[in-house]
Amino acid sequence: MAGRRVSFASMAADPVVDAPGVDAANDAPVAKWIPTASCLPNPRNPRDELGDLSDLASIKDRQLQSCLAVTPAAYLRLWPEDRQTLGAGPQDVIVVNGNRRRAAAELYGREKLLVVVDDSVAESKATLLRAALDENMARKDFDPIEEANAVLLIVAQYPTAKEAAEAEGWSQSWISHRKNLLKLHPELQRQVRAKARGEEGISINVARRLGSVKGVEEMSLAGQTAELEQLLQADADVVAAKRAARLEAKAAAKDTSPAVPAPQPAVTPAPTVQPVAEAAPPVAEPMAPAAPRPEPVPQAPLASAEPASGTDRFSAENSEPLPMPEQREKPAAAAPQAGLGNVDWHDVEELADAICRTLSADEAYRLADALANRLLTTSS
């Protein structure tokens, strides 16, 4: 659960004053200018190290955000054992939020800090610890081990982890994940911190899973390292299995895909009827009187929209042995009658008449069948 940093100066109900404490009339926290030397660091700060303070060097000239503090009396009610260590005077305050700002002001020579003193933050150990935790959790450099220590310290203030989760708005699994980090050997915790800083180390997810191994707390560094290697190997095996499954699925899909048909030998297309520019009327050929004209072969009705076989299509090969119009001899002088070349192809009646004049009845029937098959094939 990440905290949200707020400006505690906005919490002040009255103008800034020069003396610590609260406004007696309104019993509300107020912002005060307090000497930097009188602002003591929080002994219960969840941060082990304050890190590089160069990003706060501008505090020497201006303070952009106030600090939150409590009086020594409020703090010592919770931890009286810290009295000697704290060494606080009557004018001092304990900084709860803003310890990096306090340290930067001390480092860069700022004389006074704007501080909101609010003893209600010290209502209990849990409330004071949570106030310190929330600001630090909003920082990107707050490493997971520091967070885990702070969370478990807050949980310890409640009778059970369940009550702590309900009071602080956390889930019990969220608490357990942080508790698992603290079960690791300090060397492995160091590697977790390094990874969080972007260096080589152990990811938080792997570290939490390692901490959930039964009996891991009693293991030595070597034992935990061995468990870590097994965990990483198991992860690698899962990744390899998933990759192999994807490759197998691709291969199976490729095998079941339709096979590409083998190339067939090229078939010379049948010549189509081309319009003749100046077609001459057909020349009547002498026919033997004893040889009657064969009757047209009846055509089977179309059963489906499938194209007809090659032998049923109209072509020079399966037509009557009469020559095609373009193959017939032309007289030296073209007759004035109109052939296919002079027909208006958009006039269906004229085109039909020209075809009947040019083709035999059998040829006309075959052409009609071929056109019907072509239309059915195209429409399908």
Tab-separated table of C-alpha atoms in Angstrom:
chain	number	residue	atom	x	y	z
A	1	MET	CA	0.000	0.000	0.000
A	2	ALA	CA	1.730	3.148	-1.162
A	3	GLY	CA	1.446	6.329	0.856
A	4	ARG	CA	0.701	9.782	-0.569
A	5	ARG	CA	2.931	12.682	0.344
A	6	VAL	CA	1.051	15.778	1.488
A	7	SER	CA	1.989	19.278	2.476
A	8	PHE	CA	1.592	19.480	6.226
A	9	ALA	CA	1.641	23.256	6.078
A	10	SER	CA	-1.867	23.003	4.679
A	11	MET	CA	-2.906	21.306	7.925
A	12	ALA	CA	-2.164	24.405	9.935
A	13	ALA	CA	-5.271	26.214	11.149
A	14	ASP	CA	-3.514	29.426	12.199
A	15	PRO	CA	-0.721	31.649	10.871
A	16	VAL	CA	2.876	30.596	11.296
A	17	VAL	CA	4.220	31.300	14.787
A	18	ASP	CA	7.669	31.138	16.326
A	19	ALA	CA	7.006	28.859	19.308
A	20	PRO	CA	6.425	25.103	19.262
A	21	GLY	CA	3.187	23.540	20.407
A	22	VAL	CA	-0.455	23.807	19.412
A	23	ASP	CA	-2.870	26.674	19.406
A	24	ALA	CA	-4.501	26.495	22.803
A	25	ALA	CA	-7.680	28.180	21.641
A	26	ASN	CA	-8.396	25.876	18.729
A	27	ASP	CA	-6.334	22.847	19.779
A	28	ALA	CA	-5.167	22.600	16.167
A	29	PRO	CA	-1.657	22.026	14.809
A	30	VAL	CA	0.141	25.113	13.542
A	31	ALA	CA	3.182	25.643	11.344
A	32	LYS	CA	6.203	27.163	13.110
A	33	TRP	CA	9.680	28.261	12.225
A	34	ILE	CA	11.967	26.191	14.411
A	35	PRO	CA	15.770	26.269	14.494
A	36	THR	CA	17.204	23.382	12.507
A	37	ALA	CA	19.321	22.385	15.506
A	38	SER	CA	16.111	21.899	17.556
A	39	CYS	CA	14.612	19.514	14.975
A	40	LEU	CA	15.719	16.049	16.092
A	41	PRO	CA	15.653	13.010	13.782
A	42	ASN	CA	13.106	10.293	14.385
A	43	PRO	CA	14.753	7.327	16.148
A	44	ARG	CA	12.021	5.103	14.631
A	45	ASN	CA	12.530	6.235	11.062
A	46	PRO	CA	12.029	3.215	8.780
A	47	ARG	CA	14.844	4.323	6.478
A	48	ASP	CA	18.221	2.810	7.295
A	49	GLU	CA	20.018	5.404	5.192
A	50	LEU	CA	18.894	8.804	3.955
A	51	GLY	CA	20.825	8.406	0.704
A	52	ASP	CA	22.220	11.170	-1.470
A	53	LEU	CA	20.910	14.569	-0.346
A	54	SER	CA	22.162	16.576	-3.326
A	55	ASP	CA	18.628	16.717	-4.769
A	56	LEU	CA	17.674	18.828	-1.725
A	57	ALA	CA	20.538	21.339	-1.969
A	58	SER	CA	18.073	24.131	-2.837
A	59	ILE	CA	16.666	23.933	0.693
A	60	LYS	CA	19.433	26.318	1.730
A	61	ASP	CA	17.495	29.122	0.018
A	62	ARG	CA	13.907	27.918	0.206
A	63	GLN	CA	11.866	25.137	1.773
A	64	LEU	CA	9.171	23.844	-0.551
A	65	GLN	CA	7.494	21.467	1.897
A	66	SER	CA	7.075	21.617	5.637
A	67	CYS	CA	8.005	18.849	8.065
A	68	LEU	CA	5.711	16.973	10.438
A	69	ALA	CA	6.884	16.633	14.023
A	70	VAL	CA	5.727	15.770	17.534
A	71	THR	CA	6.836	17.100	20.881
A	72	PRO	CA	9.328	15.081	22.957
A	73	ALA	CA	6.660	14.529	25.604
A	74	ALA	CA	4.296	12.885	23.110
A	75	TYR	CA	7.081	10.719	21.716
A	76	LEU	CA	8.394	9.604	25.119
A	77	ARG	CA	4.914	8.514	26.201
A	78	LEU	CA	5.229	5.819	23.561
A	79	TRP	CA	8.930	4.952	23.964
A	80	PRO	CA	10.145	6.098	27.364
A	81	GLU	CA	13.210	3.899	26.914
A	82	ASP	CA	14.499	6.344	24.301
A	83	ARG	CA	14.796	9.247	26.771
A	84	GLN	CA	18.575	9.069	27.199
A	85	THR	CA	19.216	8.402	23.525
A	86	LEU	CA	16.912	11.180	22.395
A	87	GLY	CA	18.404	13.869	24.651
A	88	ALA	CA	15.631	16.311	23.729
A	89	GLY	CA	15.246	19.723	25.352
A	90	PRO	CA	12.000	21.604	26.024
A	91	GLN	CA	12.300	23.569	22.749
A	92	ASP	CA	13.059	20.551	20.601
A	93	VAL	CA	10.715	18.579	18.343
A	94	ILE	CA	10.945	15.068	16.895
A	95	VAL	CA	10.642	15.052	13.086
A	96	VAL	CA	8.336	12.242	11.959
A	97	ASN	CA	8.044	13.153	8.266
A	98	GLY	CA	10.798	15.145	6.596
A	99	ASN	CA	13.962	13.588	8.008
A	100	ARG	CA	15.741	13.970	4.639
A	101	ARG	CA	14.775	17.649	4.542
A	102	ARG	CA	16.003	18.077	8.105
A	103	ALA	CA	19.320	16.388	7.254
A	104	ALA	CA	19.697	18.486	4.076
A	105	ALA	CA	19.005	21.709	5.992
A	106	GLU	CA	21.689	20.711	8.493
A	107	LEU	CA	24.118	19.789	5.683
A	108	TYR	CA	23.627	22.915	3.561
A	109	GLY	CA	23.391	25.401	6.428
A	110	ARG	CA	19.722	26.355	6.655
A	111	GLU	CA	19.046	27.957	10.030
A	112	LYS	CA	15.292	27.337	10.449
A	113	LEU	CA	12.727	24.853	9.191
A	114	LEU	CA	8.978	25.240	8.760
A	115	VAL	CA	7.447	22.498	10.898
A	116	VAL	CA	3.878	21.397	11.667
A	117	VAL	CA	3.806	20.055	15.210
A	118	ASP	CA	0.921	17.633	15.660
A	119	ASP	CA	0.929	15.393	18.733
A	120	SER	CA	-2.162	13.558	17.498
A	121	VAL	CA	0.214	11.660	15.215
A	122	ALA	CA	1.648	10.113	18.401
A	123	GLU	CA	-1.726	8.759	19.528
A	124	SER	CA	-0.192	5.271	19.415
A	125	LYS	CA	2.974	3.604	18.261
A	126	ALA	CA	1.155	2.333	15.187
A	127	THR	CA	-0.061	5.805	14.140
A	128	LEU	CA	3.381	7.379	14.509
A	129	LEU	CA	5.098	4.522	12.681
A	130	ARG	CA	2.502	4.621	9.915
A	131	ALA	CA	2.966	8.382	9.490
A	132	ALA	CA	6.697	7.837	9.015
A	133	LEU	CA	6.117	4.873	6.679
A	134	ASP	CA	3.642	6.561	4.339
A	135	GLU	CA	5.990	9.340	3.271
A	136	ASN	CA	8.891	6.955	2.694
A	137	MET	CA	6.792	4.504	0.698
A	138	ALA	CA	6.090	7.282	-1.793
A	139	ARG	CA	9.805	7.511	-2.537
A	140	LYS	CA	11.181	5.416	-5.392
A	141	ASP	CA	14.447	4.771	-3.518
A	142	PHE	CA	12.692	3.242	-0.497
A	143	ASP	CA	13.899	-0.331	-0.860
A	144	PRO	CA	11.672	-3.366	-0.145
A	145	ILE	CA	13.617	-4.541	2.912
A	146	GLU	CA	13.160	-1.177	4.624
A	147	GLU	CA	9.473	-1.291	3.761
A	148	ALA	CA	9.135	-4.829	5.115
A	149	ASN	CA	10.802	-3.866	8.404
A	150	ALA	CA	8.512	-0.858	8.817
A	151	VAL	CA	5.369	-2.849	7.997
A	152	LEU	CA	6.215	-5.648	10.431
A	153	LEU	CA	7.011	-3.088	13.121
A	154	ILE	CA	3.542	-1.599	12.696
A	155	VAL	CA	1.912	-5.028	12.676
A	156	ALA	CA	3.678	-5.812	15.948
A	157	GLN	CA	1.690	-3.024	17.612
A	158	TYR	CA	-1.542	-5.018	17.192
A	159	PRO	CA	-2.599	-8.243	18.906
A	160	THR	CA	-2.826	-10.115	15.575
A	161	ALA	CA	-1.864	-9.596	11.956
A	162	LYS	CA	-5.549	-9.761	11.052
A	163	GLU	CA	-6.358	-6.812	13.312
A	164	ALA	CA	-3.390	-4.928	11.919
A	165	ALA	CA	-4.557	-5.522	8.366
A	166	GLU	CA	-8.073	-4.312	9.174
A	167	ALA	CA	-6.856	-1.231	11.037
A	168	GLU	CA	-4.246	-0.183	8.467
A	169	GLY	CA	-6.231	-1.060	5.351
A	170	TRP	CA	-3.815	-3.782	4.216
A	171	SER	CA	-4.542	-7.324	3.119
A	172	GLN	CA	-3.088	-10.214	5.102
A	173	SER	CA	-1.395	-11.562	1.969
A	174	TRP	CA	0.241	-8.159	1.411
A	175	ILE	CA	1.656	-8.354	4.934
A	176	SER	CA	2.774	-11.967	4.420
A	177	HIS	CA	4.694	-11.053	1.274
A	178	ARG	CA	6.741	-8.503	3.200
A	179	LYS	CA	7.231	-10.866	6.105
A	180	ASN	CA	8.671	-13.445	3.702
A	181	LEU	CA	11.407	-11.011	2.671
A	182	LEU	CA	12.618	-10.776	6.249
A	183	LYS	CA	12.995	-14.563	6.459
A	184	LEU	CA	15.925	-14.436	4.054
A	185	HIS	CA	19.569	-14.363	5.047
A	186	PRO	CA	20.992	-10.811	5.265
A	187	GLU	CA	23.181	-11.504	2.227
A	188	LEU	CA	20.139	-12.433	0.147
A	189	GLN	CA	18.323	-9.379	1.490
A	190	ARG	CA	21.264	-7.304	0.264
A	191	GLN	CA	20.797	-8.785	-3.206
A	192	VAL	CA	17.093	-7.899	-3.090
A	193	ARG	CA	17.999	-4.296	-2.278
A	194	ALA	CA	20.547	-4.234	-5.107
A	195	LYS	CA	17.962	-5.463	-7.609
A	196	ALA	CA	15.533	-2.758	-6.456
A	197	ARG	CA	18.230	-0.171	-7.235
A	198	GLY	CA	18.591	-1.560	-10.752
A	199	GLU	CA	21.709	-3.605	-10.082
A	200	GLU	CA	22.336	-7.336	-10.281
A	201	GLY	CA	20.456	-9.228	-7.601
A	202	ILE	CA	17.267	-11.088	-6.696
A	203	SER	CA	13.887	-9.836	-7.838
A	204	ILE	CA	11.258	-9.120	-5.198
A	205	ASN	CA	8.910	-11.735	-6.665
A	206	VAL	CA	11.515	-14.504	-6.471
A	207	ALA	CA	12.580	-13.402	-2.990
A	208	ARG	CA	9.005	-13.551	-1.696
A	209	ARG	CA	8.542	-17.033	-3.118
A	210	LEU	CA	11.803	-18.148	-1.556
A	211	GLY	CA	10.661	-16.748	1.778
A	212	SER	CA	7.477	-18.813	1.548
A	213	VAL	CA	9.447	-22.090	1.450
A	214	LYS	CA	8.708	-24.124	4.557
A	215	GLY	CA	11.502	-23.876	7.142
A	216	VAL	CA	13.504	-21.308	5.169
A	217	GLU	CA	14.127	-19.212	8.301
A	218	GLU	CA	16.118	-22.030	9.907
A	219	MET	CA	18.288	-22.551	6.808
A	220	SER	CA	21.835	-21.284	6.497
A	221	LEU	CA	22.947	-19.039	3.644
A	222	ALA	CA	24.085	-22.117	1.719
A	223	GLY	CA	20.722	-23.830	2.254
A	224	GLN	CA	18.740	-20.789	1.140
A	225	THR	CA	21.030	-20.353	-1.869
A	226	ALA	CA	20.422	-23.978	-2.871
A	227	GLU	CA	16.662	-23.447	-2.583
A	228	LEU	CA	17.014	-20.297	-4.666
A	229	GLU	CA	18.838	-22.192	-7.422
A	230	GLN	CA	16.114	-24.855	-7.493
A	231	LEU	CA	13.467	-22.147	-7.699
A	232	LEU	CA	15.226	-20.407	-10.593
A	233	GLN	CA	15.749	-23.728	-12.392
A	234	ALA	CA	12.060	-24.563	-12.030
A	235	ASP	CA	11.178	-21.177	-13.523
A	236	ALA	CA	13.547	-21.811	-16.429
A	237	ASP	CA	11.980	-25.241	-17.019
A	238	VAL	CA	8.507	-23.712	-17.128
A	239	VAL	CA	9.638	-21.109	-19.658
A	240	ALA	CA	11.298	-23.812	-21.802
A	241	ALA	CA	8.171	-25.999	-21.655
A	242	LYS	CA	5.947	-23.125	-22.742
A	243	ARG	CA	8.276	-22.314	-25.620
A	244	ALA	CA	8.333	-25.959	-26.733
A	245	ALA	CA	4.526	-26.116	-26.548
A	246	ARG	CA	4.228	-23.043	-28.762
A	247	LEU	CA	6.614	-24.497	-31.323
A	248	GLU	CA	4.742	-27.816	-31.298
A	249	ALA	CA	1.444	-26.031	-31.789
A	250	LYS	CA	2.854	-24.118	-34.741
A	251	ALA	CA	4.179	-27.330	-36.298
A	252	ALA	CA	0.830	-29.075	-35.831
A	253	ALA	CA	-1.015	-26.170	-37.402
A	254	LYS	CA	1.362	-26.266	-40.343
A	255	ASP	CA	0.839	-30.036	-40.834
A	256	THR	CA	-2.954	-29.724	-40.829
A	257	SER	CA	-3.015	-26.826	-43.268
A	258	PRO	CA	-4.325	-27.669	-46.822
A	259	ALA	CA	-1.599	-29.102	-49.027
A	260	VAL	CA	-0.570	-26.983	-51.979
A	261	PRO	CA	-1.626	-28.858	-55.166
A	262	ALA	CA	1.177	-30.025	-57.425
A	263	PRO	CA	1.555	-27.952	-60.579
A	264	GLN	CA	-0.404	-29.404	-63.500
A	265	PRO	CA	0.907	-29.426	-67.074
A	266	ALA	CA	-0.211	-26.415	-69.003
A	267	VAL	CA	-3.259	-27.007	-71.186
A	268	THR	CA	-3.546	-25.005	-74.359
A	269	PRO	CA	-6.808	-23.081	-74.055
A	270	ALA	CA	-9.431	-23.667	-76.678
A	271	PRO	CA	-9.679	-20.893	-79.198
A	272	THR	CA	-12.570	-18.588	-78.543
A	273	VAL	CA	-14.842	-17.092	-81.116
A	274	GLN	CA	-13.440	-13.721	-82.118
A	275	PRO	CA	-15.467	-11.201	-84.083
A	276	VAL	CA	-14.326	-10.863	-87.686
A	277	ALA	CA	-13.860	-7.371	-88.911
A	278	GLU	CA	-15.518	-8.006	-92.267
A	279	ALA	CA	-16.956	-11.479	-92.193
A	280	ALA	CA	-18.106	-12.859	-95.481
A	281	PRO	CA	-21.305	-14.853	-95.655
A	282	PRO	CA	-20.701	-18.558	-95.261
A	283	VAL	CA	-19.933	-20.354	-98.487
A	284	ALA	CA	-22.256	-23.241	-99.069
A	285	GLU	CA	-20.275	-26.401	-99.540
A	286	PRO	CA	-21.618	-29.167	-101.819
A	287	MET	CA	-23.152	-31.925	-99.773
A	288	ALA	CA	-23.615	-35.478	-100.969
A	289	PRO	CA	-27.342	-36.097	-101.477
A	290	ALA	CA	-27.116	-39.539	-99.875
A	291	ALA	CA	-25.533	-38.316	-96.654
A	292	PRO	CA	-28.239	-36.858	-94.423
A	293	ARG	CA	-27.153	-34.303	-91.775
A	294	PRO	CA	-26.687	-35.893	-88.365
A	295	GLU	CA	-29.227	-34.985	-85.730
A	296	PRO	CA	-27.988	-32.704	-82.897
A	297	VAL	CA	-26.806	-34.566	-79.866
A	298	PRO	CA	-29.223	-33.830	-76.969
A	299	GLN	CA	-27.519	-32.072	-74.031
A	300	ALA	CA	-28.006	-33.172	-70.439
A	301	PRO	CA	-29.696	-30.587	-68.219
A	302	LEU	CA	-27.449	-28.599	-65.839
A	303	ALA	CA	-27.509	-30.338	-62.458
A	304	SER	CA	-25.385	-27.881	-60.518
A	305	ALA	CA	-23.433	-24.686	-60.753
A	306	GLU	CA	-20.152	-26.569	-61.245
A	307	PRO	CA	-18.362	-25.805	-64.530
A	308	ALA	CA	-18.733	-28.432	-67.243
A	309	SER	CA	-15.901	-30.770	-68.057
A	310	GLY	CA	-13.437	-29.931	-70.783
A	311	THR	CA	-15.106	-32.220	-73.335
A	312	ASP	CA	-18.450	-30.425	-72.956
A	313	ARG	CA	-17.077	-26.957	-73.513
A	314	PHE	CA	-17.433	-25.360	-76.913
A	315	SER	CA	-14.090	-25.604	-78.734
A	316	ALA	CA	-12.593	-26.528	-82.066
A	317	GLU	CA	-11.825	-30.014	-80.773
A	318	ASN	CA	-15.343	-31.079	-79.712
A	319	SER	CA	-17.392	-29.221	-82.321
A	320	GLU	CA	-18.674	-30.621	-85.567
A	321	PRO	CA	-16.007	-31.159	-88.211
A	322	LEU	CA	-17.197	-28.024	-89.966
A	323	PRO	CA	-14.550	-25.303	-89.938
A	324	MET	CA	-14.871	-22.371	-87.516
A	325	PRO	CA	-16.077	-19.086	-89.042
A	326	GLU	CA	-12.640	-17.512	-88.944
A	327	GLN	CA	-11.197	-20.603	-90.637
A	328	ARG	CA	-13.537	-20.560	-93.616
A	329	GLU	CA	-12.300	-19.344	-96.919
A	330	LYS	CA	-13.203	-15.841	-97.824
A	331	PRO	CA	-14.102	-14.937	-101.403
A	332	ALA	CA	-12.072	-12.350	-103.151
A	333	ALA	CA	-14.873	-9.839	-102.837
A	334	ALA	CA	-16.714	-9.585	-99.518
A	335	ALA	CA	-20.475	-9.883	-99.713
A	336	PRO	CA	-22.518	-6.989	-98.411
A	337	GLN	CA	-24.336	-9.095	-95.779
A	338	ALA	CA	-23.293	-8.358	-92.189
A	339	GLY	CA	-21.297	-11.040	-90.350
A	340	LEU	CA	-20.308	-11.247	-86.663
A	341	GLY	CA	-17.785	-8.442	-87.127
A	342	ASN	CA	-20.453	-5.955	-88.117
A	343	VAL	CA	-22.978	-6.915	-85.447
A	344	ASP	CA	-23.926	-4.580	-82.648
A	345	TRP	CA	-22.888	-6.783	-79.703
A	346	HIS	CA	-25.196	-4.896	-77.345
A	347	ASP	CA	-28.238	-5.821	-79.467
A	348	VAL	CA	-29.045	-9.327	-78.298
A	349	GLU	CA	-31.529	-10.046	-81.060
A	350	GLU	CA	-29.140	-8.952	-83.792
A	351	LEU	CA	-26.323	-10.943	-82.190
A	352	ALA	CA	-28.512	-14.059	-82.007
A	353	ASP	CA	-29.456	-13.703	-85.668
A	354	ALA	CA	-25.825	-13.322	-86.680
A	355	ILE	CA	-24.773	-16.387	-84.663
A	356	CYS	CA	-27.545	-18.472	-86.241
A	357	ARG	CA	-26.446	-17.337	-89.692
A	358	THR	CA	-22.787	-18.052	-88.940
A	359	LEU	CA	-22.933	-21.261	-86.883
A	360	SER	CA	-24.706	-24.511	-87.427
A	361	ALA	CA	-27.527	-25.487	-85.121
A	362	ASP	CA	-25.251	-27.909	-83.249
A	363	GLU	CA	-22.610	-25.233	-82.864
A	364	ALA	CA	-25.178	-22.754	-81.628
A	365	TYR	CA	-26.442	-25.223	-79.006
A	366	ARG	CA	-22.923	-25.935	-77.804
A	367	LEU	CA	-22.151	-22.223	-77.619
A	368	ALA	CA	-25.311	-21.658	-75.585
A	369	ASP	CA	-24.299	-24.437	-73.167
A	370	ALA	CA	-20.794	-23.036	-72.858
A	371	LEU	CA	-22.126	-19.530	-72.117
A	372	ALA	CA	-24.555	-20.933	-69.526
A	373	ASN	CA	-21.788	-22.860	-67.804
A	374	ARG	CA	-19.547	-19.796	-67.819
A	375	LEU	CA	-22.231	-17.623	-66.260
A	376	LEU	CA	-23.002	-20.196	-63.566
A	377	THR	CA	-19.297	-20.591	-62.763
A	378	THR	CA	-18.765	-16.828	-62.540
A	379	SER	CA	-21.802	-16.228	-60.339
A	380	SER	CA	-20.783	-19.014	-57.934
